[in-house]
Amino acid sequence: MKIISDIEEMIELARQWRAAGESVGLVPTMGYLHAGHLSLIRQARADTGHVVVSIFVNPTQFGPNEDFLRYPRDLDEDKALCEQAGVDVVFTPRAAEMYPENYDIYVEAADLSRRLCGRSRPGHFRGVCTVVLKLWHIVQPHHAYFGQKDAQQFLILERMARDLNIAGLVLHQMPIIREADGLALSSRNVYLSAEERRQAPVLRRALLAAERLYAAGERQAAALLDAMRQELAQADLAMVDYLEIVDTVYLKPVAEIKGQALVALAVYFGRTRLIDNILLGEK
Ligand code: AMP
């Protein structure tokens, strides 16, 4: 396994692979890897000849009052996990090379970036789109892997690929990997106190309450949201940031579920913001 920090070196290696007709898979991460990341890596390993895992805590996707500086990092452990998972290259660019002095160009989803998480995290998706497009240019993958955990992110990246005519790249969305009690794995879970951790599976329970009602035939979003609110009220440390049922094209709230809907929520436990979601219905 190779560790590459130099952007030009990564571009050159990717160019060689492509010239040899070999397929390249990219798994973009911010590191502190867990079983969710590893599921993406496993799929990339199964699909492609060369697997690149990028590890980059991207400063431009954090707001001024967010957790950029204290975001958990453990590069040695990440490298060991990547090695075990059969990764070919861990790409760890330096922030000063990704964003040199006078860096000036950003990519923005005009409308989608303002919905759901975008409302409480202005600028977040601008940072995500910008860094992911840069990674696509550097690694030149044929396949790129993302988790449904960040469903809005995936939708925005799919739109970016379409709207900016990114050719020859297939995006894959992989299922959410959870702890035994239902909490979605996240690098940020380490922030939780013991009591917050105990209450955190309430996000999943709220989503399951909505799913049960939907399975019983309920299609009114208000009824599903009520059931979710009741569930969330059981956890006294849970402060809801948003709770929405939206369509999967515009991410706009729907009153009645027809076709596919995304049920998404963000909940604060203290300063820690957790997200989770579930898809209902078919496209
Ligand atoms: P992050 O390092 O948090 O930026 O995540 C990197 C990628 O891993 C993103 O595409 C996430 O959606 C995905 N991911 C994070 N947590 C999970 C999870 N619990 N299950 C599946 N994918 C995940």
PDB file of C-alpha atoms and ligand atoms in Angstrom:
ATOM      1  CA  MET A   1       0.000   0.000   0.000  1.00  0.00           C
ATOM      2  CA  LYS A   2       1.262   3.444  -0.937  1.00  0.00           C
ATOM      3  CA  ILE A   3       0.778   6.648   1.036  1.00  0.00           C
ATOM      4  CA  ILE A   4       0.682   9.672  -1.240  1.00  0.00           C
ATOM      5  CA  SER A   5       0.426  13.265  -0.053  1.00  0.00           C
ATOM      6  CA  ASP A   6       1.706  14.994  -3.151  1.00  0.00           C
ATOM      7  CA  ILE A   7      -1.076  15.973  -5.572  1.00  0.00           C
ATOM      8  CA  GLU A   8       1.083  15.729  -8.707  1.00  0.00           C
ATOM      9  CA  GLU A   9       2.258  12.250  -7.689  1.00  0.00           C
ATOM     10  CA  MET A  10      -1.353  11.091  -7.276  1.00  0.00           C
ATOM     11  CA  ILE A  11      -2.340  12.574 -10.653  1.00  0.00           C
ATOM     12  CA  GLU A  12       0.594  10.862 -12.346  1.00  0.00           C
ATOM     13  CA  LEU A  13      -0.130   7.439 -10.810  1.00  0.00           C
ATOM     14  CA  ALA A  14      -3.820   7.699 -11.747  1.00  0.00           C
ATOM     15  CA  ARG A  15      -2.798   8.664 -15.276  1.00  0.00           C
ATOM     16  CA  GLN A  16      -0.605   5.563 -15.524  1.00  0.00           C
ATOM     17  CA  TRP A  17      -3.434   3.298 -14.340  1.00  0.00           C
ATOM     18  CA  ARG A  18      -5.833   4.818 -16.836  1.00  0.00           C
ATOM     19  CA  ALA A  19      -3.292   4.564 -19.661  1.00  0.00           C
ATOM     20  CA  ALA A  20      -2.933   0.848 -18.855  1.00  0.00           C
ATOM     21  CA  GLY A  21      -6.711   0.467 -19.125  1.00  0.00           C
ATOM     22  CA  GLU A  22      -7.108  -0.325 -15.409  1.00  0.00           C
ATOM     23  CA  SER A  23     -10.141   0.778 -13.405  1.00  0.00           C
ATOM     24  CA  VAL A  24      -9.871   3.102 -10.421  1.00  0.00           C
ATOM     25  CA  GLY A  25     -12.188   3.347  -7.404  1.00  0.00           C
ATOM     26  CA  LEU A  26     -12.201   6.303  -5.011  1.00  0.00           C
ATOM     27  CA  VAL A  27     -13.515   6.404  -1.453  1.00  0.00           C
ATOM     28  CA  PRO A  28     -13.340  10.001  -0.165  1.00  0.00           C
ATOM     29  CA  THR A  29     -13.213  10.260   3.646  1.00  0.00           C
ATOM     30  CA  MET A  30     -12.196  12.557   6.446  1.00  0.00           C
ATOM     31  CA  GLY A  31     -10.462   9.666   8.206  1.00  0.00           C
ATOM     32  CA  TYR A  32     -10.967   8.216  11.691  1.00  0.00           C
ATOM     33  CA  LEU A  33     -12.210   5.235   9.768  1.00  0.00           C
ATOM     34  CA  HIS A  34     -14.948   2.913  11.012  1.00  0.00           C
ATOM     35  CA  ALA A  35     -16.985   0.023   9.640  1.00  0.00           C
ATOM     36  CA  GLY A  36     -19.103   2.435   7.549  1.00  0.00           C
ATOM     37  CA  HIS A  37     -16.031   3.592   5.635  1.00  0.00           C
ATOM     38  CA  LEU A  38     -14.795   0.005   5.400  1.00  0.00           C
ATOM     39  CA  SER A  39     -18.024  -1.098   3.718  1.00  0.00           C
ATOM     40  CA  LEU A  40     -17.397   1.469   0.972  1.00  0.00           C
ATOM     41  CA  ILE A  41     -13.797   0.314   0.645  1.00  0.00           C
ATOM     42  CA  ARG A  42     -14.904  -3.331   0.406  1.00  0.00           C
ATOM     43  CA  GLN A  43     -17.264  -2.485  -2.449  1.00  0.00           C
ATOM     44  CA  ALA A  44     -14.572  -0.476  -4.236  1.00  0.00           C
ATOM     45  CA  ARG A  45     -12.167  -3.401  -3.803  1.00  0.00           C
ATOM     46  CA  ALA A  46     -14.739  -5.771  -5.332  1.00  0.00           C
ATOM     47  CA  ASP A  47     -15.512  -3.465  -8.282  1.00  0.00           C
ATOM     48  CA  THR A  48     -12.212  -1.923  -9.304  1.00  0.00           C
ATOM     49  CA  GLY A  49      -8.574  -2.720 -10.045  1.00  0.00           C
ATOM     50  CA  HIS A  50      -7.101   0.088  -7.941  1.00  0.00           C
ATOM     51  CA  VAL A  51      -8.648   1.464  -4.766  1.00  0.00           C
ATOM     52  CA  VAL A  52      -7.740   4.936  -3.523  1.00  0.00           C
ATOM     53  CA  VAL A  53      -8.954   6.096  -0.104  1.00  0.00           C
ATOM     54  CA  SER A  54      -8.549   9.811   0.394  1.00  0.00           C
ATOM     55  CA  ILE A  55      -8.197  11.039   3.959  1.00  0.00           C
ATOM     56  CA  PHE A  56      -8.584  14.786   4.211  1.00  0.00           C
ATOM     57  CA  VAL A  57     -10.323  16.794   6.901  1.00  0.00           C
ATOM     58  CA  ASN A  58     -11.496  19.435   4.488  1.00  0.00           C
ATOM     59  CA  PRO A  59     -11.402  22.875   6.125  1.00  0.00           C
ATOM     60  CA  THR A  60     -13.764  24.497   3.601  1.00  0.00           C
ATOM     61  CA  GLN A  61     -16.736  22.346   4.585  1.00  0.00           C
ATOM     62  CA  PHE A  62     -16.636  23.374   8.250  1.00  0.00           C
ATOM     63  CA  GLY A  63     -18.347  26.524   9.464  1.00  0.00           C
ATOM     64  CA  PRO A  64     -16.452  29.007  11.692  1.00  0.00           C
ATOM     65  CA  ASN A  65     -18.097  27.648  14.840  1.00  0.00           C
ATOM     66  CA  GLU A  66     -17.859  24.001  13.888  1.00  0.00           C
ATOM     67  CA  ASP A  67     -15.499  21.243  14.959  1.00  0.00           C
ATOM     68  CA  PHE A  68     -12.699  21.440  12.344  1.00  0.00           C
ATOM     69  CA  LEU A  69      -9.896  21.716  14.896  1.00  0.00           C
ATOM     70  CA  ARG A  70     -11.185  19.014  17.233  1.00  0.00           C
ATOM     71  CA  TYR A  71     -12.420  16.638  14.499  1.00  0.00           C
ATOM     72  CA  PRO A  72     -11.001  13.212  15.516  1.00  0.00           C
ATOM     73  CA  ARG A  73      -7.865  12.132  13.662  1.00  0.00           C
ATOM     74  CA  ASP A  74      -5.805   8.908  13.847  1.00  0.00           C
ATOM     75  CA  LEU A  75      -3.821   8.494  10.657  1.00  0.00           C
ATOM     76  CA  ASP A  76      -1.755   5.527  11.875  1.00  0.00           C
ATOM     77  CA  GLU A  77      -4.854   3.499  12.722  1.00  0.00           C
ATOM     78  CA  ASP A  78      -6.496   4.565   9.432  1.00  0.00           C
ATOM     79  CA  LYS A  79      -3.471   3.367   7.474  1.00  0.00           C
ATOM     80  CA  ALA A  80      -3.540  -0.004   9.273  1.00  0.00           C
ATOM     81  CA  LEU A  81      -7.261  -0.425   8.506  1.00  0.00           C
ATOM     82  CA  CYS A  82      -6.717   0.492   4.846  1.00  0.00           C
ATOM     83  CA  GLU A  83      -3.812  -1.924   4.586  1.00  0.00           C
ATOM     84  CA  GLN A  84      -5.966  -4.742   6.001  1.00  0.00           C
ATOM     85  CA  ALA A  85      -8.783  -3.846   3.611  1.00  0.00           C
ATOM     86  CA  GLY A  86      -6.508  -4.180   0.572  1.00  0.00           C
ATOM     87  CA  VAL A  87      -6.400  -0.481  -0.336  1.00  0.00           C
ATOM     88  CA  ASP A  88      -3.798   0.415  -2.983  1.00  0.00           C
ATOM     89  CA  VAL A  89      -3.272   4.074  -2.131  1.00  0.00           C
ATOM     90  CA  VAL A  90      -4.098   6.236   0.860  1.00  0.00           C
ATOM     91  CA  PHE A  91      -4.148   9.775  -0.477  1.00  0.00           C
ATOM     92  CA  THR A  92      -3.586  12.365   2.241  1.00  0.00           C
ATOM     93  CA  PRO A  93      -3.211  15.741   0.569  1.00  0.00           C
ATOM     94  CA  ARG A  94      -1.977  18.710   2.577  1.00  0.00           C
ATOM     95  CA  ALA A  95      -4.460  21.544   3.098  1.00  0.00           C
ATOM     96  CA  ALA A  96      -1.881  24.086   1.905  1.00  0.00           C
ATOM     97  CA  GLU A  97      -1.584  22.232  -1.394  1.00  0.00           C
ATOM     98  CA  MET A  98      -5.324  21.684  -1.829  1.00  0.00           C
ATOM     99  CA  TYR A  99      -6.012  25.347  -1.044  1.00  0.00           C
ATOM    100  CA  PRO A 100      -2.899  27.341  -1.943  1.00  0.00           C
ATOM    101  CA  GLU A 101      -2.641  31.056  -1.392  1.00  0.00           C
ATOM    102  CA  ASN A 102      -5.087  32.950  -3.612  1.00  0.00           C
ATOM    103  CA  TYR A 103      -7.309  29.894  -3.902  1.00  0.00           C
ATOM    104  CA  ASP A 104     -10.457  31.351  -5.424  1.00  0.00           C
ATOM    105  CA  ILE A 105     -12.717  28.811  -7.119  1.00  0.00           C
ATOM    106  CA  TYR A 106     -15.653  27.051  -5.418  1.00  0.00           C
ATOM    107  CA  VAL A 107     -18.453  24.860  -6.689  1.00  0.00           C
ATOM    108  CA  GLU A 108     -21.923  25.407  -5.355  1.00  0.00           C
ATOM    109  CA  ALA A 109     -25.275  23.656  -5.621  1.00  0.00           C
ATOM    110  CA  ALA A 110     -27.476  26.731  -5.855  1.00  0.00           C
ATOM    111  CA  ASP A 111     -30.677  25.272  -4.430  1.00  0.00           C
ATOM    112  CA  LEU A 112     -29.992  21.806  -2.990  1.00  0.00           C
ATOM    113  CA  SER A 113     -27.239  23.187  -0.753  1.00  0.00           C
ATOM    114  CA  ARG A 114     -29.765  25.327   1.104  1.00  0.00           C
ATOM    115  CA  ARG A 115     -32.023  22.436   2.116  1.00  0.00           C
ATOM    116  CA  LEU A 116     -31.917  20.057   5.110  1.00  0.00           C
ATOM    117  CA  CYS A 117     -28.384  20.195   6.579  1.00  0.00           C
ATOM    118  CA  GLY A 118     -27.580  23.259   4.469  1.00  0.00           C
ATOM    119  CA  ARG A 119     -29.860  25.429   6.569  1.00  0.00           C
ATOM    120  CA  SER A 120     -27.896  24.956   9.765  1.00  0.00           C
ATOM    121  CA  ARG A 121     -24.561  24.536   7.943  1.00  0.00           C
ATOM    122  CA  PRO A 122     -24.318  27.362   5.386  1.00  0.00           C
ATOM    123  CA  GLY A 123     -21.316  26.851   3.135  1.00  0.00           C
ATOM    124  CA  HIS A 124     -20.977  23.175   4.051  1.00  0.00           C
ATOM    125  CA  PHE A 125     -21.987  21.727   0.678  1.00  0.00           C
ATOM    126  CA  ARG A 126     -19.974  24.361  -1.171  1.00  0.00           C
ATOM    127  CA  GLY A 127     -16.926  22.970   0.617  1.00  0.00           C
ATOM    128  CA  VAL A 128     -17.984  19.379  -0.068  1.00  0.00           C
ATOM    129  CA  CYS A 129     -18.629  19.950  -3.791  1.00  0.00           C
ATOM    130  CA  THR A 130     -15.366  21.808  -4.185  1.00  0.00           C
ATOM    131  CA  VAL A 131     -13.204  19.201  -2.480  1.00  0.00           C
ATOM    132  CA  VAL A 132     -14.929  16.251  -4.147  1.00  0.00           C
ATOM    133  CA  LEU A 133     -14.560  17.774  -7.611  1.00  0.00           C
ATOM    134  CA  LYS A 134     -10.880  18.377  -6.877  1.00  0.00           C
ATOM    135  CA  LEU A 135     -10.493  14.757  -5.738  1.00  0.00           C
ATOM    136  CA  TRP A 136     -12.191  13.527  -8.910  1.00  0.00           C
ATOM    137  CA  HIS A 137      -9.761  15.551 -11.001  1.00  0.00           C
ATOM    138  CA  ILE A 138      -6.748  14.335  -9.043  1.00  0.00           C
ATOM    139  CA  VAL A 139      -7.655  10.627  -8.715  1.00  0.00           C
ATOM    140  CA  GLN A 140      -9.595  10.364 -12.014  1.00  0.00           C
ATOM    141  CA  PRO A 141     -11.741   7.474 -10.723  1.00  0.00           C
ATOM    142  CA  HIS A 142     -14.142   5.361 -12.782  1.00  0.00           C
ATOM    143  CA  HIS A 143     -16.143   4.631  -9.621  1.00  0.00           C
ATOM    144  CA  ALA A 144     -16.639   6.688  -6.461  1.00  0.00           C
ATOM    145  CA  TYR A 145     -18.279   5.429  -3.262  1.00  0.00           C
ATOM    146  CA  PHE A 146     -20.382   7.289  -0.689  1.00  0.00           C
ATOM    147  CA  GLY A 147     -22.644   6.350   2.208  1.00  0.00           C
ATOM    148  CA  GLN A 148     -26.394   6.892   2.412  1.00  0.00           C
ATOM    149  CA  LYS A 149     -25.642   8.302   5.866  1.00  0.00           C
ATOM    150  CA  ASP A 150     -25.022  11.575   4.015  1.00  0.00           C
ATOM    151  CA  ALA A 151     -27.974  11.237   1.641  1.00  0.00           C
ATOM    152  CA  GLN A 152     -28.165  14.946   0.799  1.00  0.00           C
ATOM    153  CA  GLN A 153     -24.459  14.970   0.015  1.00  0.00           C
ATOM    154  CA  PHE A 154     -24.916  12.062  -2.393  1.00  0.00           C
ATOM    155  CA  LEU A 155     -27.827  13.712  -4.148  1.00  0.00           C
ATOM    156  CA  ILE A 156     -25.835  16.922  -4.552  1.00  0.00           C
ATOM    157  CA  LEU A 157     -22.775  15.068  -5.875  1.00  0.00           C
ATOM    158  CA  GLU A 158     -24.925  13.171  -8.386  1.00  0.00           C
ATOM    159  CA  ARG A 159     -26.313  16.506  -9.514  1.00  0.00           C
ATOM    160  CA  MET A 160     -22.818  17.979  -9.711  1.00  0.00           C
ATOM    161  CA  ALA A 161     -21.683  15.068 -11.911  1.00  0.00           C
ATOM    162  CA  ARG A 162     -24.657  15.592 -14.209  1.00  0.00           C
ATOM    163  CA  ASP A 163     -24.713  19.378 -14.299  1.00  0.00           C
ATOM    164  CA  LEU A 164     -20.965  19.744 -14.778  1.00  0.00           C
ATOM    165  CA  ASN A 165     -20.817  16.901 -17.341  1.00  0.00           C
ATOM    166  CA  ILE A 166     -18.419  14.651 -15.477  1.00  0.00           C
ATOM    167  CA  ALA A 167     -17.996  11.790 -17.947  1.00  0.00           C
ATOM    168  CA  GLY A 168     -17.089   8.163 -17.273  1.00  0.00           C
ATOM    169  CA  LEU A 169     -17.649   8.209 -13.529  1.00  0.00           C
ATOM    170  CA  VAL A 170     -20.192   6.007 -11.744  1.00  0.00           C
ATOM    171  CA  LEU A 171     -21.300   7.091  -8.261  1.00  0.00           C
ATOM    172  CA  HIS A 172     -22.304   4.415  -5.773  1.00  0.00           C
ATOM    173  CA  GLN A 173     -24.395   4.964  -2.665  1.00  0.00           C
ATOM    174  CA  MET A 174     -23.877   2.309   0.019  1.00  0.00           C
ATOM    175  CA  PRO A 175     -26.235   1.459   2.919  1.00  0.00           C
ATOM    176  CA  ILE A 176     -25.814   2.964   6.382  1.00  0.00           C
ATOM    177  CA  ILE A 177     -23.772   0.799   8.759  1.00  0.00           C
ATOM    178  CA  ARG A 178     -25.051   0.895  12.345  1.00  0.00           C
ATOM    179  CA  GLU A 179     -24.101  -0.100  15.862  1.00  0.00           C
ATOM    180  CA  ALA A 180     -26.067  -3.005  17.344  1.00  0.00           C
ATOM    181  CA  ASP A 181     -28.459  -0.536  19.032  1.00  0.00           C
ATOM    182  CA  GLY A 182     -29.192   1.254  15.755  1.00  0.00           C
ATOM    183  CA  LEU A 183     -26.931   4.311  16.039  1.00  0.00           C
ATOM    184  CA  ALA A 184     -25.399   5.071  12.634  1.00  0.00           C
ATOM    185  CA  LEU A 185     -21.613   4.820  12.788  1.00  0.00           C
ATOM    186  CA  SER A 186     -19.959   8.220  12.610  1.00  0.00           C
ATOM    187  CA  SER A 187     -16.505   9.544  13.428  1.00  0.00           C
ATOM    188  CA  ARG A 188     -18.307  12.150  15.538  1.00  0.00           C
ATOM    189  CA  ASN A 189     -19.865   9.543  17.862  1.00  0.00           C
ATOM    190  CA  VAL A 190     -16.704   9.752  20.004  1.00  0.00           C
ATOM    191  CA  TYR A 191     -17.826  13.206  21.122  1.00  0.00           C
ATOM    192  CA  LEU A 192     -20.859  11.772  22.940  1.00  0.00           C
ATOM    193  CA  SER A 193     -20.880  11.461  26.742  1.00  0.00           C
ATOM    194  CA  ALA A 194     -22.006   8.111  28.179  1.00  0.00           C
ATOM    195  CA  GLU A 195     -25.544   9.388  28.724  1.00  0.00           C
ATOM    196  CA  GLU A 196     -25.732  11.027  25.281  1.00  0.00           C
ATOM    197  CA  ARG A 197     -24.499   7.797  23.721  1.00  0.00           C
ATOM    198  CA  ARG A 198     -27.188   5.876  25.601  1.00  0.00           C
ATOM    199  CA  GLN A 199     -29.891   8.171  24.202  1.00  0.00           C
ATOM    200  CA  ALA A 200     -28.479   8.562  20.676  1.00  0.00           C
ATOM    201  CA  PRO A 201     -30.270   5.528  19.133  1.00  0.00           C
ATOM    202  CA  VAL A 202     -33.452   7.606  19.412  1.00  0.00           C
ATOM    203  CA  LEU A 203     -32.700   8.906  15.894  1.00  0.00           C
ATOM    204  CA  ARG A 204     -33.029   5.387  14.536  1.00  0.00           C
ATOM    205  CA  ARG A 205     -36.098   4.656  16.645  1.00  0.00           C
ATOM    206  CA  ALA A 206     -37.787   7.766  15.263  1.00  0.00           C
ATOM    207  CA  LEU A 207     -37.034   6.667  11.700  1.00  0.00           C
ATOM    208  CA  LEU A 208     -38.368   3.176  12.422  1.00  0.00           C
ATOM    209  CA  ALA A 209     -41.564   4.688  13.815  1.00  0.00           C
ATOM    210  CA  ALA A 210     -42.048   6.514  10.504  1.00  0.00           C
ATOM    211  CA  GLU A 211     -41.233   3.372   8.551  1.00  0.00           C
ATOM    212  CA  ARG A 212     -43.778   1.322  10.529  1.00  0.00           C
ATOM    213  CA  LEU A 213     -46.555   3.835   9.865  1.00  0.00           C
ATOM    214  CA  TYR A 214     -45.619   3.979   6.199  1.00  0.00           C
ATOM    215  CA  ALA A 215     -45.707   0.164   5.986  1.00  0.00           C
ATOM    216  CA  ALA A 216     -49.179   0.255   7.564  1.00  0.00           C
ATOM    217  CA  GLY A 217     -50.343   2.477   4.704  1.00  0.00           C
ATOM    218  CA  GLU A 218     -49.993   5.985   6.159  1.00  0.00           C
ATOM    219  CA  ARG A 219     -48.926   8.468   3.452  1.00  0.00           C
ATOM    220  CA  GLN A 220     -49.465  11.814   5.210  1.00  0.00           C
ATOM    221  CA  ALA A 221     -46.102  13.301   6.118  1.00  0.00           C
ATOM    222  CA  ALA A 222     -47.608  15.128   9.123  1.00  0.00           C
ATOM    223  CA  ALA A 223     -48.645  11.830  10.714  1.00  0.00           C
ATOM    224  CA  LEU A 224     -45.202  10.321  10.233  1.00  0.00           C
ATOM    225  CA  LEU A 225     -43.504  13.441  11.588  1.00  0.00           C
ATOM    226  CA  ASP A 226     -45.776  13.399  14.652  1.00  0.00           C
ATOM    227  CA  ALA A 227     -44.837   9.803  15.404  1.00  0.00           C
ATOM    228  CA  MET A 228     -41.165  10.717  15.048  1.00  0.00           C
ATOM    229  CA  ARG A 229     -41.505  13.722  17.360  1.00  0.00           C
ATOM    230  CA  GLN A 230     -43.155  11.539  20.003  1.00  0.00           C
ATOM    231  CA  GLU A 231     -40.268   9.114  19.807  1.00  0.00           C
ATOM    232  CA  LEU A 232     -37.674  11.907  20.003  1.00  0.00           C
ATOM    233  CA  ALA A 233     -39.418  13.399  23.031  1.00  0.00           C
ATOM    234  CA  GLN A 234     -38.463  10.239  24.966  1.00  0.00           C
ATOM    235  CA  ALA A 235     -34.826  11.342  24.939  1.00  0.00           C
ATOM    236  CA  ASP A 236     -34.452  14.429  27.130  1.00  0.00           C
ATOM    237  CA  LEU A 237     -30.968  15.295  25.806  1.00  0.00           C
ATOM    238  CA  ALA A 238     -32.055  15.237  22.150  1.00  0.00           C
ATOM    239  CA  MET A 239     -32.428  18.736  20.650  1.00  0.00           C
ATOM    240  CA  VAL A 240     -33.929  18.466  17.196  1.00  0.00           C
ATOM    241  CA  ASP A 241     -32.210  20.589  14.533  1.00  0.00           C
ATOM    242  CA  TYR A 242     -34.522  19.464  11.744  1.00  0.00           C
ATOM    243  CA  LEU A 243     -36.933  16.682  10.988  1.00  0.00           C
ATOM    244  CA  GLU A 244     -38.212  16.536   7.416  1.00  0.00           C
ATOM    245  CA  ILE A 245     -39.825  14.351   4.810  1.00  0.00           C
ATOM    246  CA  VAL A 246     -38.732  15.503   1.363  1.00  0.00           C
ATOM    247  CA  ASP A 247     -38.784  14.342  -2.240  1.00  0.00           C
ATOM    248  CA  THR A 248     -35.531  12.864  -3.566  1.00  0.00           C
ATOM    249  CA  VAL A 249     -35.062  15.264  -6.497  1.00  0.00           C
ATOM    250  CA  TYR A 250     -35.527  18.749  -5.046  1.00  0.00           C
ATOM    251  CA  LEU A 251     -35.315  17.868  -1.344  1.00  0.00           C
ATOM    252  CA  LYS A 252     -38.474  19.889  -0.758  1.00  0.00           C
ATOM    253  CA  PRO A 253     -40.922  18.906   1.984  1.00  0.00           C
ATOM    254  CA  VAL A 254     -43.837  16.785   0.788  1.00  0.00           C
ATOM    255  CA  ALA A 255     -47.293  16.742   2.390  1.00  0.00           C
ATOM    256  CA  GLU A 256     -48.186  13.345   1.032  1.00  0.00           C
ATOM    257  CA  ILE A 257     -45.731  10.611   0.149  1.00  0.00           C
ATOM    258  CA  LYS A 258     -45.988   9.550  -3.475  1.00  0.00           C
ATOM    259  CA  GLY A 259     -43.063   7.754  -5.071  1.00  0.00           C
ATOM    260  CA  GLN A 260     -39.826   7.976  -3.126  1.00  0.00           C
ATOM    261  CA  ALA A 261     -39.340  10.161  -0.074  1.00  0.00           C
ATOM    262  CA  LEU A 262     -36.367  10.826   2.147  1.00  0.00           C
ATOM    263  CA  VAL A 263     -37.057  11.009   5.857  1.00  0.00           C
ATOM    264  CA  ALA A 264     -34.114  12.884   7.336  1.00  0.00           C
ATOM    265  CA  LEU A 265     -33.245  14.322  10.688  1.00  0.00           C
ATOM    266  CA  ALA A 266     -30.451  16.076  12.524  1.00  0.00           C
ATOM    267  CA  VAL A 267     -30.354  16.073  16.302  1.00  0.00           C
ATOM    268  CA  TYR A 268     -27.994  17.776  18.714  1.00  0.00           C
ATOM    269  CA  PHE A 269     -26.757  16.045  21.827  1.00  0.00           C
ATOM    270  CA  GLY A 270     -24.950  18.912  23.510  1.00  0.00           C
ATOM    271  CA  ARG A 271     -22.600  20.309  20.854  1.00  0.00           C
ATOM    272  CA  THR A 272     -22.595  17.070  18.873  1.00  0.00           C
ATOM    273  CA  ARG A 273     -24.837  17.030  15.844  1.00  0.00           C
ATOM    274  CA  LEU A 274     -25.966  13.602  14.626  1.00  0.00           C
ATOM    275  CA  ILE A 275     -27.760  12.876  11.358  1.00  0.00           C
ATOM    276  CA  ASP A 276     -29.655   9.873  10.068  1.00  0.00           C
ATOM    277  CA  ASN A 277     -32.206   9.094   7.377  1.00  0.00           C
ATOM    278  CA  ILE A 278     -34.313   6.484   5.700  1.00  0.00           C
ATOM    279  CA  LEU A 279     -35.758   6.186   2.209  1.00  0.00           C
ATOM    280  CA  LEU A 280     -39.443   5.294   1.847  1.00  0.00           C
ATOM    281  CA  GLY A 281     -41.123   4.076  -1.339  1.00  0.00           C
ATOM    282  CA  GLU A 282     -39.741   3.547  -4.811  1.00  0.00           C
ATOM    283  CA  LYS A 283     -38.515   6.119  -7.319  1.00  0.00           C
TER     284      LYS A 283
HETATM  285  P1  AMP B   1     -16.747  11.045   6.411  1.00  0.00           P
HETATM  286  O1  AMP B   1     -15.384  10.507   6.719  1.00  0.00           O
HETATM  287  O2  AMP B   1     -17.626  11.144   7.613  1.00  0.00           O
HETATM  288  O3  AMP B   1     -16.718  12.283   5.565  1.00  0.00           O
HETATM  289  O4  AMP B   1     -17.451   9.930   5.520  1.00  0.00           O
HETATM  290  C1  AMP B   1     -16.851   9.439   4.347  1.00  0.00           C
HETATM  291  C2  AMP B   1     -17.856   8.597   3.607  1.00  0.00           C
HETATM  292  O5  AMP B   1     -18.271   7.507   4.441  1.00  0.00           O
HETATM  293  C3  AMP B   1     -19.126   9.366   3.235  1.00  0.00           C
HETATM  294  O6  AMP B   1     -19.528   8.999   1.922  1.00  0.00           O
HETATM  295  C4  AMP B   1     -20.113   8.898   4.267  1.00  0.00           C
HETATM  296  O7  AMP B   1     -21.458   8.946   3.821  1.00  0.00           O
HETATM  297  C5  AMP B   1     -19.681   7.467   4.488  1.00  0.00           C
HETATM  298  N1  AMP B   1     -20.161   7.002   5.797  1.00  0.00           N
HETATM  299  C6  AMP B   1     -20.001   7.622   6.995  1.00  0.00           C
HETATM  300  N2  AMP B   1     -20.637   6.939   7.967  1.00  0.00           N
HETATM  301  C7  AMP B   1     -21.217   5.866   7.377  1.00  0.00           C
HETATM  302  C8  AMP B   1     -22.022   4.779   7.843  1.00  0.00           C
HETATM  303  N3  AMP B   1     -22.363   4.673   9.125  1.00  0.00           N
HETATM  304  N4  AMP B   1     -22.437   3.859   6.941  1.00  0.00           N
HETATM  305  C9  AMP B   1     -22.099   3.981   5.628  1.00  0.00           C
HETATM  306  N5  AMP B   1     -21.350   4.967   5.122  1.00  0.00           N
HETATM  307  C10 AMP B   1     -20.908   5.898   5.977  1.00  0.00           C
END
